[in-house]
Amino acid sequence: MKKKILSLIVVLCMLSGIITALPASAVTSSQCGSNVNWTLDDNGTLTISGTGDMWNWIYNWNSPWYSSRGSILNVIIDNGVTNICNEAFKDCVSLTSIGNQAFENCTSLTSINIPDSVISIGKLAFRSCFNLTSINIPGSVTNIGDWAFEYCSSLTGINIPGSVTSIGYGAFAGCRSLTGITILNGVTSIGNHAFSDCEGLTSINIPGSVTSIGDYVFSGCSNLTSINIDMNNNYYSSDDFGVLFNKNKSRLIKYPVKNVATGYSIPNSVTNIGNEAFSYCSNLSIRSTNPRPKSLT
C-alpha cells in the first residue's frame, strides 16, 4: 500500500514538473534587450521599457512579439531605450497608432517600416532620431502629431499622403537635410512652425485642399526660393515670385528668403504684412507701389 502511495506521489510530481515546464498559452511580456523589456496588454498596447539598446534581428519574425503581431494596436517606447531594431514592427498589420514619444531619441534608428494599418503618428514620435534617413508614411495615416519628426536631421525627403488631414505643430522643424517635401491633395492643415529651420528646402508646393497654414511655418528656411500654391486653393495664393498670400492677396504672409530677385513690388491689394514676412531676405530691396501704409502684425 505504502509503495502504491509512494508511486502515485512520484507520478504526480512528474506531471507537475511537466505542467510547470509547459509554456504559457499567451506570453505577454519578455526581454528584448540586455536591459530592455516588452509588455503587450489586453488593449493591444505594446510597451517597450528599460535602458539601452533593443536587440537587433536580421528578420522581423525573430522579434519576441512576432507571434502576437496581429494583436498590436499601439506602440509606446520609453525614452531610456536608445536603439530600435529596423525590423521590429514589420508586418504588425493591426497596429493603428504610434504613441507619443515612441521613438524619441532613438539615435541609432535609420529606417522603419510603418504598417498600412497605422492611422496616427503621435507627438514627438520620432523626435531627435538624428540618423533616420527615410520613412514611408502609408496612405492610412490621417494625423502627424506635434514635433513628430523634429530634429530628424538626416531625413532628405518626405511624402505626405492625401490621407493626412493635419500636420502638427513643428512636425518637421529642424530637419536640416530635407530637400524635398511632397504634400498630396487632401491635407487640410499645416501647423505652426511645421517646416521651420528646414535649411535644405528650396521650394514647396501647397495643394488646393489646404485650408489652414499656421504661423512661422517656413521660419528659418534659409534656402527657400518659392512657395507655390495650387491655383484651385480657396484660402491661399502665390505670385510669380513664389510669395505666399491669403486668397485675395490682402495679406502678404511670407516672402521666400532665398528668392534671387533684388527687388519686389508689394501688390496694391495688400493691407497687412505678416510677422517675419521678409526676415533675412538679404537679396531684397523693397519698394511699394501702394500709397497706403501697411500694418505689420
PDB file of C-alpha atoms in Angstrom:
ATOM      1  CA  MET A   1       0.000   0.000   0.000  1.00  0.00           C
ATOM      2  CA  LYS A   2       2.775   2.332   1.009  1.00  0.00           C
ATOM      3  CA  LYS A   3       4.593   1.519  -2.247  1.00  0.00           C
ATOM      4  CA  LYS A   4       1.452   2.379  -4.272  1.00  0.00           C
ATOM      5  CA  ILE A   5       1.057   5.681  -2.461  1.00  0.00           C
ATOM      6  CA  LEU A   6       4.734   6.467  -2.981  1.00  0.00           C
ATOM      7  CA  SER A   7       4.466   5.613  -6.682  1.00  0.00           C
ATOM      8  CA  LEU A   8       1.398   7.847  -7.014  1.00  0.00           C
ATOM      9  CA  ILE A   9       3.254  10.738  -5.392  1.00  0.00           C
ATOM     10  CA  VAL A  10       6.198  10.267  -7.767  1.00  0.00           C
ATOM     11  CA  VAL A  11       3.851  10.264 -10.780  1.00  0.00           C
ATOM     12  CA  LEU A  12       2.090  13.421  -9.567  1.00  0.00           C
ATOM     13  CA  CYS A  13       5.425  15.162  -9.044  1.00  0.00           C
ATOM     14  CA  MET A  14       6.494  14.229 -12.551  1.00  0.00           C
ATOM     15  CA  LEU A  15       3.253  15.503 -14.013  1.00  0.00           C
ATOM     16  CA  SER A  16       3.609  18.683 -12.000  1.00  0.00           C
ATOM     17  CA  GLY A  17       7.092  19.205 -13.421  1.00  0.00           C
ATOM     18  CA  ILE A  18       5.856  18.687 -16.967  1.00  0.00           C
ATOM     19  CA  ILE A  19       2.971  21.120 -16.487  1.00  0.00           C
ATOM     20  CA  THR A  20       5.305  23.706 -14.979  1.00  0.00           C
ATOM     21  CA  ALA A  21       7.684  23.341 -17.911  1.00  0.00           C
ATOM     22  CA  LEU A  22       4.954  23.928 -20.482  1.00  0.00           C
ATOM     23  CA  PRO A  23       4.998  27.478 -21.961  1.00  0.00           C
ATOM     24  CA  ALA A  24       2.207  29.869 -21.091  1.00  0.00           C
ATOM     25  CA  SER A  25      -0.574  29.909 -23.642  1.00  0.00           C
ATOM     26  CA  ALA A  26      -0.196  33.657 -24.254  1.00  0.00           C
ATOM     27  CA  VAL A  27       3.160  35.234 -23.398  1.00  0.00           C
ATOM     28  CA  THR A  28       2.560  38.973 -22.878  1.00  0.00           C
ATOM     29  CA  SER A  29       5.936  40.104 -21.592  1.00  0.00           C
ATOM     30  CA  SER A  30       9.564  39.189 -22.041  1.00  0.00           C
ATOM     31  CA  GLN A  31      13.045  40.588 -22.575  1.00  0.00           C
ATOM     32  CA  CYS A  32      14.066  42.273 -25.831  1.00  0.00           C
ATOM     33  CA  GLY A  33      17.420  43.721 -24.819  1.00  0.00           C
ATOM     34  CA  SER A  34      20.013  43.356 -22.080  1.00  0.00           C
ATOM     35  CA  ASN A  35      18.143  45.940 -20.019  1.00  0.00           C
ATOM     36  CA  VAL A  36      15.009  46.268 -22.149  1.00  0.00           C
ATOM     37  CA  ASN A  37      11.670  44.514 -21.678  1.00  0.00           C
ATOM     38  CA  TRP A  38       8.391  44.488 -23.542  1.00  0.00           C
ATOM     39  CA  THR A  39       4.787  44.054 -22.447  1.00  0.00           C
ATOM     40  CA  LEU A  40       1.670  43.574 -24.548  1.00  0.00           C
ATOM     41  CA  ASP A  41      -1.553  44.333 -22.657  1.00  0.00           C
ATOM     42  CA  ASP A  42      -5.135  43.288 -23.338  1.00  0.00           C
ATOM     43  CA  ASN A  43      -5.812  46.579 -25.143  1.00  0.00           C
ATOM     44  CA  GLY A  44      -3.171  45.832 -27.769  1.00  0.00           C
ATOM     45  CA  THR A  45      -0.590  48.324 -26.453  1.00  0.00           C
ATOM     46  CA  LEU A  46       2.990  47.143 -26.806  1.00  0.00           C
ATOM     47  CA  THR A  47       5.190  48.946 -24.265  1.00  0.00           C
ATOM     48  CA  ILE A  48       8.959  48.715 -24.522  1.00  0.00           C
ATOM     49  CA  SER A  49      10.761  49.957 -21.427  1.00  0.00           C
ATOM     50  CA  GLY A  50      14.183  49.979 -19.827  1.00  0.00           C
ATOM     51  CA  THR A  51      17.538  51.472 -20.780  1.00  0.00           C
ATOM     52  CA  GLY A  52      19.991  50.931 -23.600  1.00  0.00           C
ATOM     53  CA  ASP A  53      19.651  49.101 -26.903  1.00  0.00           C
ATOM     54  CA  MET A  54      16.998  46.700 -28.068  1.00  0.00           C
ATOM     55  CA  TRP A  55      18.416  43.520 -29.575  1.00  0.00           C
ATOM     56  CA  ASN A  56      18.736  43.560 -33.360  1.00  0.00           C
ATOM     57  CA  TRP A  57      17.038  40.947 -35.520  1.00  0.00           C
ATOM     58  CA  ILE A  58      18.004  40.154 -39.080  1.00  0.00           C
ATOM     59  CA  TYR A  59      14.404  39.206 -39.823  1.00  0.00           C
ATOM     60  CA  ASN A  60      11.250  40.515 -38.172  1.00  0.00           C
ATOM     61  CA  TRP A  61       9.985  37.010 -37.374  1.00  0.00           C
ATOM     62  CA  ASN A  62      12.778  36.748 -34.798  1.00  0.00           C
ATOM     63  CA  SER A  63      11.224  39.504 -32.692  1.00  0.00           C
ATOM     64  CA  PRO A  64       9.777  38.190 -29.414  1.00  0.00           C
ATOM     65  CA  TRP A  65       6.286  39.570 -30.138  1.00  0.00           C
ATOM     66  CA  TYR A  66       6.117  38.240 -33.709  1.00  0.00           C
ATOM     67  CA  SER A  67       3.516  35.582 -32.816  1.00  0.00           C
ATOM     68  CA  SER A  68       1.360  38.340 -31.259  1.00  0.00           C
ATOM     69  CA  ARG A  69       1.870  40.893 -34.042  1.00  0.00           C
ATOM     70  CA  GLY A  70      -1.776  40.706 -35.095  1.00  0.00           C
ATOM     71  CA  SER A  71      -2.826  41.960 -31.658  1.00  0.00           C
ATOM     72  CA  ILE A  72      -0.555  45.035 -31.552  1.00  0.00           C
ATOM     73  CA  LEU A  73      -2.585  48.243 -31.920  1.00  0.00           C
ATOM     74  CA  ASN A  74      -0.291  50.818 -30.346  1.00  0.00           C
ATOM     75  CA  VAL A  75       3.415  51.120 -29.575  1.00  0.00           C
ATOM     76  CA  ILE A  76       4.907  53.054 -26.664  1.00  0.00           C
ATOM     77  CA  ILE A  77       8.668  53.135 -26.138  1.00  0.00           C
ATOM     78  CA  ASP A  78      10.266  54.724 -23.083  1.00  0.00           C
ATOM     79  CA  ASN A  79      12.902  57.428 -23.511  1.00  0.00           C
ATOM     80  CA  GLY A  80      15.571  55.214 -21.925  1.00  0.00           C
ATOM     81  CA  VAL A  81      15.557  52.862 -24.920  1.00  0.00           C
ATOM     82  CA  THR A  82      18.226  54.172 -27.280  1.00  0.00           C
ATOM     83  CA  ASN A  83      18.152  51.819 -30.264  1.00  0.00           C
ATOM     84  CA  ILE A  84      15.175  50.210 -32.001  1.00  0.00           C
ATOM     85  CA  CYS A  85      15.633  47.377 -34.488  1.00  0.00           C
ATOM     86  CA  ASN A  86      14.605  48.393 -38.022  1.00  0.00           C
ATOM     87  CA  GLU A  87      12.627  45.162 -38.438  1.00  0.00           C
ATOM     88  CA  ALA A  88      10.854  45.464 -35.086  1.00  0.00           C
ATOM     89  CA  PHE A  89       7.304  46.267 -36.231  1.00  0.00           C
ATOM     90  CA  LYS A  90       7.217  44.999 -39.794  1.00  0.00           C
ATOM     91  CA  ASP A  91       4.033  43.027 -40.525  1.00  0.00           C
ATOM     92  CA  CYS A  92       2.230  44.311 -37.407  1.00  0.00           C
ATOM     93  CA  VAL A  93      -0.856  44.574 -39.586  1.00  0.00           C
ATOM     94  CA  SER A  94      -3.237  45.622 -36.796  1.00  0.00           C
ATOM     95  CA  LEU A  95      -1.085  48.492 -35.491  1.00  0.00           C
ATOM     96  CA  THR A  96      -3.214  51.669 -35.585  1.00  0.00           C
ATOM     97  CA  SER A  97      -1.101  54.273 -33.814  1.00  0.00           C
ATOM     98  CA  ILE A  98       2.477  55.089 -32.954  1.00  0.00           C
ATOM     99  CA  GLY A  99       2.345  56.580 -29.477  1.00  0.00           C
ATOM    100  CA  ASN A 100       3.645  59.888 -28.176  1.00  0.00           C
ATOM    101  CA  GLN A 101       7.446  59.863 -27.849  1.00  0.00           C
ATOM    102  CA  ALA A 102       7.515  56.266 -29.144  1.00  0.00           C
ATOM    103  CA  PHE A 103      10.916  56.554 -30.840  1.00  0.00           C
ATOM    104  CA  GLU A 104      12.163  59.869 -29.426  1.00  0.00           C
ATOM    105  CA  ASN A 105      15.971  59.994 -29.165  1.00  0.00           C
ATOM    106  CA  CYS A 106      16.415  56.604 -30.858  1.00  0.00           C
ATOM    107  CA  THR A 107      19.596  57.928 -32.416  1.00  0.00           C
ATOM    108  CA  SER A 108      20.648  54.613 -33.992  1.00  0.00           C
ATOM    109  CA  LEU A 109      17.415  54.214 -35.939  1.00  0.00           C
ATOM    110  CA  THR A 110      17.993  54.624 -39.689  1.00  0.00           C
ATOM    111  CA  SER A 111      14.678  53.458 -41.138  1.00  0.00           C
ATOM    112  CA  ILE A 112      11.431  51.896 -40.009  1.00  0.00           C
ATOM    113  CA  ASN A 113       8.522  50.091 -41.617  1.00  0.00           C
ATOM    114  CA  ILE A 114       5.154  51.605 -40.684  1.00  0.00           C
ATOM    115  CA  PRO A 115       2.311  49.174 -41.480  1.00  0.00           C
ATOM    116  CA  ASP A 116      -0.603  50.286 -43.652  1.00  0.00           C
ATOM    117  CA  SER A 117      -2.905  49.926 -40.653  1.00  0.00           C
ATOM    118  CA  VAL A 118      -1.413  52.918 -38.786  1.00  0.00           C
ATOM    119  CA  ILE A 119      -3.709  55.956 -38.730  1.00  0.00           C
ATOM    120  CA  SER A 120      -1.912  58.210 -36.247  1.00  0.00           C
ATOM    121  CA  ILE A 121       1.693  59.229 -35.572  1.00  0.00           C
ATOM    122  CA  GLY A 122       1.850  60.682 -32.061  1.00  0.00           C
ATOM    123  CA  LYS A 123       3.542  63.761 -30.629  1.00  0.00           C
ATOM    124  CA  LEU A 124       7.351  63.631 -30.592  1.00  0.00           C
ATOM    125  CA  ALA A 125       7.140  60.099 -32.031  1.00  0.00           C
ATOM    126  CA  PHE A 126      10.449  60.296 -33.940  1.00  0.00           C
ATOM    127  CA  ARG A 127      11.909  63.486 -32.444  1.00  0.00           C
ATOM    128  CA  SER A 128      15.717  63.662 -32.453  1.00  0.00           C
ATOM    129  CA  CYS A 129      16.165  60.442 -34.447  1.00  0.00           C
ATOM    130  CA  PHE A 130      19.272  62.050 -35.923  1.00  0.00           C
ATOM    131  CA  ASN A 131      20.202  59.121 -38.186  1.00  0.00           C
ATOM    132  CA  LEU A 132      16.743  58.419 -39.589  1.00  0.00           C
ATOM    133  CA  THR A 133      17.305  58.763 -43.331  1.00  0.00           C
ATOM    134  CA  SER A 134      13.991  57.538 -44.689  1.00  0.00           C
ATOM    135  CA  ILE A 135      10.478  56.797 -43.568  1.00  0.00           C
ATOM    136  CA  ASN A 136       7.430  55.812 -45.556  1.00  0.00           C
ATOM    137  CA  ILE A 137       4.199  57.335 -44.271  1.00  0.00           C
ATOM    138  CA  PRO A 138       1.453  54.991 -45.523  1.00  0.00           C
ATOM    139  CA  GLY A 139      -1.822  56.166 -47.023  1.00  0.00           C
ATOM    140  CA  SER A 140      -3.691  55.063 -43.908  1.00  0.00           C
ATOM    141  CA  VAL A 141      -2.228  57.844 -41.714  1.00  0.00           C
ATOM    142  CA  THR A 142      -4.612  60.743 -41.013  1.00  0.00           C
ATOM    143  CA  ASN A 143      -2.653  62.692 -38.421  1.00  0.00           C
ATOM    144  CA  ILE A 144       1.009  63.624 -37.887  1.00  0.00           C
ATOM    145  CA  GLY A 145       1.393  64.847 -34.312  1.00  0.00           C
ATOM    146  CA  ASP A 146       3.188  67.898 -32.948  1.00  0.00           C
ATOM    147  CA  TRP A 147       7.007  67.712 -33.243  1.00  0.00           C
ATOM    148  CA  ALA A 148       6.652  64.164 -34.642  1.00  0.00           C
ATOM    149  CA  PHE A 149       9.854  64.373 -36.745  1.00  0.00           C
ATOM    150  CA  GLU A 150      11.528  67.419 -35.171  1.00  0.00           C
ATOM    151  CA  TYR A 151      15.337  67.363 -35.472  1.00  0.00           C
ATOM    152  CA  CYS A 152      15.395  64.322 -37.757  1.00  0.00           C
ATOM    153  CA  SER A 153      18.392  65.985 -39.347  1.00  0.00           C
ATOM    154  CA  SER A 154      19.266  63.166 -41.779  1.00  0.00           C
ATOM    155  CA  LEU A 155      15.864  62.990 -43.499  1.00  0.00           C
ATOM    156  CA  THR A 156      16.267  64.112 -47.107  1.00  0.00           C
ATOM    157  CA  GLY A 157      12.761  63.676 -48.459  1.00  0.00           C
ATOM    158  CA  ILE A 158       9.263  63.125 -47.166  1.00  0.00           C
ATOM    159  CA  ASN A 159       5.994  62.234 -48.866  1.00  0.00           C
ATOM    160  CA  ILE A 160       2.844  63.255 -47.001  1.00  0.00           C
ATOM    161  CA  PRO A 161      -0.116  61.289 -48.374  1.00  0.00           C
ATOM    162  CA  GLY A 162      -3.507  62.821 -49.035  1.00  0.00           C
ATOM    163  CA  SER A 163      -4.994  60.763 -46.214  1.00  0.00           C
ATOM    164  CA  VAL A 164      -3.286  63.095 -43.727  1.00  0.00           C
ATOM    165  CA  THR A 165      -5.599  65.902 -42.678  1.00  0.00           C
ATOM    166  CA  SER A 166      -3.326  67.534 -40.110  1.00  0.00           C
ATOM    167  CA  ILE A 167       0.422  68.212 -39.970  1.00  0.00           C
ATOM    168  CA  GLY A 168       1.159  69.109 -36.360  1.00  0.00           C
ATOM    169  CA  TYR A 169       2.996  71.988 -34.712  1.00  0.00           C
ATOM    170  CA  GLY A 170       6.691  71.781 -35.580  1.00  0.00           C
ATOM    171  CA  ALA A 171       6.187  68.340 -37.141  1.00  0.00           C
ATOM    172  CA  PHE A 172       9.304  68.606 -39.350  1.00  0.00           C
ATOM    173  CA  ALA A 173      11.067  71.528 -37.681  1.00  0.00           C
ATOM    174  CA  GLY A 174      14.837  71.322 -37.673  1.00  0.00           C
ATOM    175  CA  CYS A 175      15.030  68.702 -40.435  1.00  0.00           C
ATOM    176  CA  ARG A 176      18.072  70.438 -41.896  1.00  0.00           C
ATOM    177  CA  SER A 177      18.748  67.953 -44.723  1.00  0.00           C
ATOM    178  CA  LEU A 178      15.185  67.911 -46.006  1.00  0.00           C
ATOM    179  CA  THR A 179      15.356  68.982 -49.656  1.00  0.00           C
ATOM    180  CA  GLY A 180      12.034  67.626 -50.873  1.00  0.00           C
ATOM    181  CA  ILE A 181       8.577  67.711 -49.319  1.00  0.00           C
ATOM    182  CA  THR A 182       5.616  66.348 -51.266  1.00  0.00           C
ATOM    183  CA  ILE A 183       2.221  67.250 -49.830  1.00  0.00           C
ATOM    184  CA  LEU A 184      -0.576  65.474 -51.657  1.00  0.00           C
ATOM    185  CA  ASN A 185      -4.059  66.853 -52.147  1.00  0.00           C
ATOM    186  CA  GLY A 186      -6.182  66.001 -49.130  1.00  0.00           C
ATOM    187  CA  VAL A 187      -4.048  67.640 -46.449  1.00  0.00           C
ATOM    188  CA  THR A 188      -6.071  70.463 -44.882  1.00  0.00           C
ATOM    189  CA  SER A 189      -3.991  71.857 -42.012  1.00  0.00           C
ATOM    190  CA  ILE A 190      -0.305  72.763 -41.635  1.00  0.00           C
ATOM    191  CA  GLY A 191       0.548  73.689 -38.041  1.00  0.00           C
ATOM    192  CA  ASN A 192       2.726  76.493 -36.665  1.00  0.00           C
ATOM    193  CA  HIS A 193       6.460  76.019 -37.298  1.00  0.00           C
ATOM    194  CA  ALA A 194       5.717  72.803 -39.251  1.00  0.00           C
ATOM    195  CA  PHE A 195       8.782  73.218 -41.513  1.00  0.00           C
ATOM    196  CA  SER A 196      10.787  75.856 -39.649  1.00  0.00           C
ATOM    197  CA  ASP A 197      14.584  75.609 -39.884  1.00  0.00           C
ATOM    198  CA  CYS A 198      14.442  73.169 -42.806  1.00  0.00           C
ATOM    199  CA  GLU A 199      17.605  74.706 -44.221  1.00  0.00           C
ATOM    200  CA  GLY A 200      17.864  72.395 -47.229  1.00  0.00           C
ATOM    201  CA  LEU A 201      14.370  73.126 -48.520  1.00  0.00           C
ATOM    202  CA  THR A 202      14.403  75.174 -51.738  1.00  0.00           C
ATOM    203  CA  SER A 203      10.754  75.090 -52.807  1.00  0.00           C
ATOM    204  CA  ILE A 204       7.428  73.652 -51.732  1.00  0.00           C
ATOM    205  CA  ASN A 205       4.055  73.110 -53.380  1.00  0.00           C
ATOM    206  CA  ILE A 206       0.887  73.540 -51.311  1.00  0.00           C
ATOM    207  CA  PRO A 207      -2.153  71.664 -52.683  1.00  0.00           C
ATOM    208  CA  GLY A 208      -5.656  73.040 -53.164  1.00  0.00           C
ATOM    209  CA  SER A 209      -7.019  71.137 -50.179  1.00  0.00           C
ATOM    210  CA  VAL A 210      -5.091  73.155 -47.563  1.00  0.00           C
ATOM    211  CA  THR A 211      -7.370  75.483 -45.597  1.00  0.00           C
ATOM    212  CA  SER A 212      -5.057  76.475 -42.760  1.00  0.00           C
ATOM    213  CA  ILE A 213      -1.356  77.413 -42.714  1.00  0.00           C
ATOM    214  CA  GLY A 214      -0.027  78.302 -39.271  1.00  0.00           C
ATOM    215  CA  ASP A 215       2.421  80.976 -38.179  1.00  0.00           C
ATOM    216  CA  TYR A 216       6.174  80.744 -38.827  1.00  0.00           C
ATOM    217  CA  VAL A 217       5.745  77.594 -40.937  1.00  0.00           C
ATOM    218  CA  PHE A 218       8.807  78.493 -43.063  1.00  0.00           C
ATOM    219  CA  SER A 219      10.782  80.457 -40.490  1.00  0.00           C
ATOM    220  CA  GLY A 220      14.497  79.723 -40.780  1.00  0.00           C
ATOM    221  CA  CYS A 221      14.164  78.023 -44.187  1.00  0.00           C
ATOM    222  CA  SER A 222      17.282  79.850 -45.314  1.00  0.00           C
ATOM    223  CA  ASN A 223      17.405  78.417 -48.866  1.00  0.00           C
ATOM    224  CA  LEU A 224      13.717  78.650 -49.744  1.00  0.00           C
ATOM    225  CA  THR A 225      13.216  80.224 -53.182  1.00  0.00           C
ATOM    226  CA  SER A 226       9.470  79.745 -53.728  1.00  0.00           C
ATOM    227  CA  ILE A 227       6.199  78.792 -52.042  1.00  0.00           C
ATOM    228  CA  ASN A 228       3.775  77.615 -54.700  1.00  0.00           C
ATOM    229  CA  ILE A 229       0.036  77.437 -54.040  1.00  0.00           C
ATOM    230  CA  ASP A 230      -2.255  75.370 -56.239  1.00  0.00           C
ATOM    231  CA  MET A 231      -4.472  77.705 -58.253  1.00  0.00           C
ATOM    232  CA  ASN A 232      -7.560  75.794 -57.066  1.00  0.00           C
ATOM    233  CA  ASN A 233      -6.871  76.613 -53.404  1.00  0.00           C
ATOM    234  CA  ASN A 234      -9.711  78.732 -51.989  1.00  0.00           C
ATOM    235  CA  TYR A 235      -7.783  80.077 -48.998  1.00  0.00           C
ATOM    236  CA  TYR A 236      -4.251  80.895 -50.179  1.00  0.00           C
ATOM    237  CA  SER A 237      -2.427  82.074 -53.280  1.00  0.00           C
ATOM    238  CA  SER A 238       1.074  82.820 -54.537  1.00  0.00           C
ATOM    239  CA  ASP A 239       2.556  85.036 -57.230  1.00  0.00           C
ATOM    240  CA  ASP A 240       5.311  84.656 -59.823  1.00  0.00           C
ATOM    241  CA  PHE A 241       7.922  85.308 -57.124  1.00  0.00           C
ATOM    242  CA  GLY A 242       6.689  82.385 -55.055  1.00  0.00           C
ATOM    243  CA  VAL A 243       5.359  84.691 -52.333  1.00  0.00           C
ATOM    244  CA  LEU A 244       2.660  83.335 -50.024  1.00  0.00           C
ATOM    245  CA  PHE A 245      -0.593  85.330 -49.646  1.00  0.00           C
ATOM    246  CA  ASN A 246      -4.115  84.749 -48.479  1.00  0.00           C
ATOM    247  CA  LYS A 247      -6.542  84.142 -51.330  1.00  0.00           C
ATOM    248  CA  ASN A 248      -7.374  87.729 -52.259  1.00  0.00           C
ATOM    249  CA  LYS A 249      -3.818  88.943 -51.643  1.00  0.00           C
ATOM    250  CA  SER A 250      -4.828  91.364 -48.905  1.00  0.00           C
ATOM    251  CA  ARG A 251      -2.301  89.729 -46.548  1.00  0.00           C
ATOM    252  CA  LEU A 252       1.287  89.001 -47.510  1.00  0.00           C
ATOM    253  CA  ILE A 253       2.257  86.034 -45.332  1.00  0.00           C
ATOM    254  CA  LYS A 254       5.779  85.001 -46.364  1.00  0.00           C
ATOM    255  CA  TYR A 255       8.382  86.048 -48.890  1.00  0.00           C
ATOM    256  CA  PRO A 256      10.813  83.175 -49.653  1.00  0.00           C
ATOM    257  CA  VAL A 257      14.142  84.070 -48.070  1.00  0.00           C
ATOM    258  CA  LYS A 258      16.421  82.905 -50.874  1.00  0.00           C
ATOM    259  CA  ASN A 259      14.481  84.304 -53.819  1.00  0.00           C
ATOM    260  CA  VAL A 260      17.111  85.610 -56.226  1.00  0.00           C
ATOM    261  CA  ALA A 261      15.183  88.796 -57.017  1.00  0.00           C
ATOM    262  CA  THR A 262      16.789  92.012 -55.746  1.00  0.00           C
ATOM    263  CA  GLY A 263      13.563  93.998 -55.852  1.00  0.00           C
ATOM    264  CA  TYR A 264       9.915  93.308 -55.127  1.00  0.00           C
ATOM    265  CA  SER A 265       6.818  95.464 -55.534  1.00  0.00           C
ATOM    266  CA  ILE A 266       4.192  94.764 -52.910  1.00  0.00           C
ATOM    267  CA  PRO A 267       0.810  94.472 -54.676  1.00  0.00           C
ATOM    268  CA  ASN A 268      -1.716  97.272 -54.158  1.00  0.00           C
ATOM    269  CA  SER A 269      -4.171  94.764 -52.735  1.00  0.00           C
ATOM    270  CA  VAL A 270      -2.002  94.142 -49.655  1.00  0.00           C
ATOM    271  CA  THR A 271      -3.190  95.822 -46.439  1.00  0.00           C
ATOM    272  CA  ASN A 272      -1.430  93.563 -43.959  1.00  0.00           C
ATOM    273  CA  ILE A 273       2.061  92.077 -43.774  1.00  0.00           C
ATOM    274  CA  GLY A 274       2.586  89.064 -41.542  1.00  0.00           C
ATOM    275  CA  ASN A 275       5.169  88.545 -38.824  1.00  0.00           C
ATOM    276  CA  GLU A 276       8.669  87.852 -40.192  1.00  0.00           C
ATOM    277  CA  ALA A 277       7.309  88.047 -43.741  1.00  0.00           C
ATOM    278  CA  PHE A 278      10.612  89.479 -45.017  1.00  0.00           C
ATOM    279  CA  SER A 279      13.000  88.257 -42.317  1.00  0.00           C
ATOM    280  CA  TYR A 280      16.550  87.570 -43.535  1.00  0.00           C
ATOM    281  CA  CYS A 281      15.747  88.372 -47.166  1.00  0.00           C
ATOM    282  CA  SER A 282      19.295  89.605 -47.783  1.00  0.00           C
ATOM    283  CA  ASN A 283      18.926  89.796 -51.599  1.00  0.00           C
ATOM    284  CA  LEU A 284      15.914  92.043 -51.441  1.00  0.00           C
ATOM    285  CA  SER A 285      15.249  95.746 -51.514  1.00  0.00           C
ATOM    286  CA  ILE A 286      11.559  96.563 -51.059  1.00  0.00           C
ATOM    287  CA  ARG A 287       9.637  99.161 -52.995  1.00  0.00           C
ATOM    288  CA  SER A 288       5.895  99.580 -52.710  1.00  0.00           C
ATOM    289  CA  THR A 289       3.535 100.960 -55.338  1.00  0.00           C
ATOM    290  CA  ASN A 290       0.754 101.024 -52.729  1.00  0.00           C
ATOM    291  CA  PRO A 291       0.417 104.510 -51.188  1.00  0.00           C
ATOM    292  CA  ARG A 292      -1.477 103.181 -48.180  1.00  0.00           C
ATOM    293  CA  PRO A 293       0.517 102.270 -45.061  1.00  0.00           C
ATOM    294  CA  LYS A 294       0.881  98.574 -44.366  1.00  0.00           C
ATOM    295  CA  SER A 295       0.026  97.127 -40.966  1.00  0.00           C
ATOM    296  CA  LEU A 296       2.706  94.863 -39.537  1.00  0.00           C
ATOM    297  CA  THR A 297       1.249  92.048 -37.437  1.00  0.00           C
TER     298      THR A 297
END
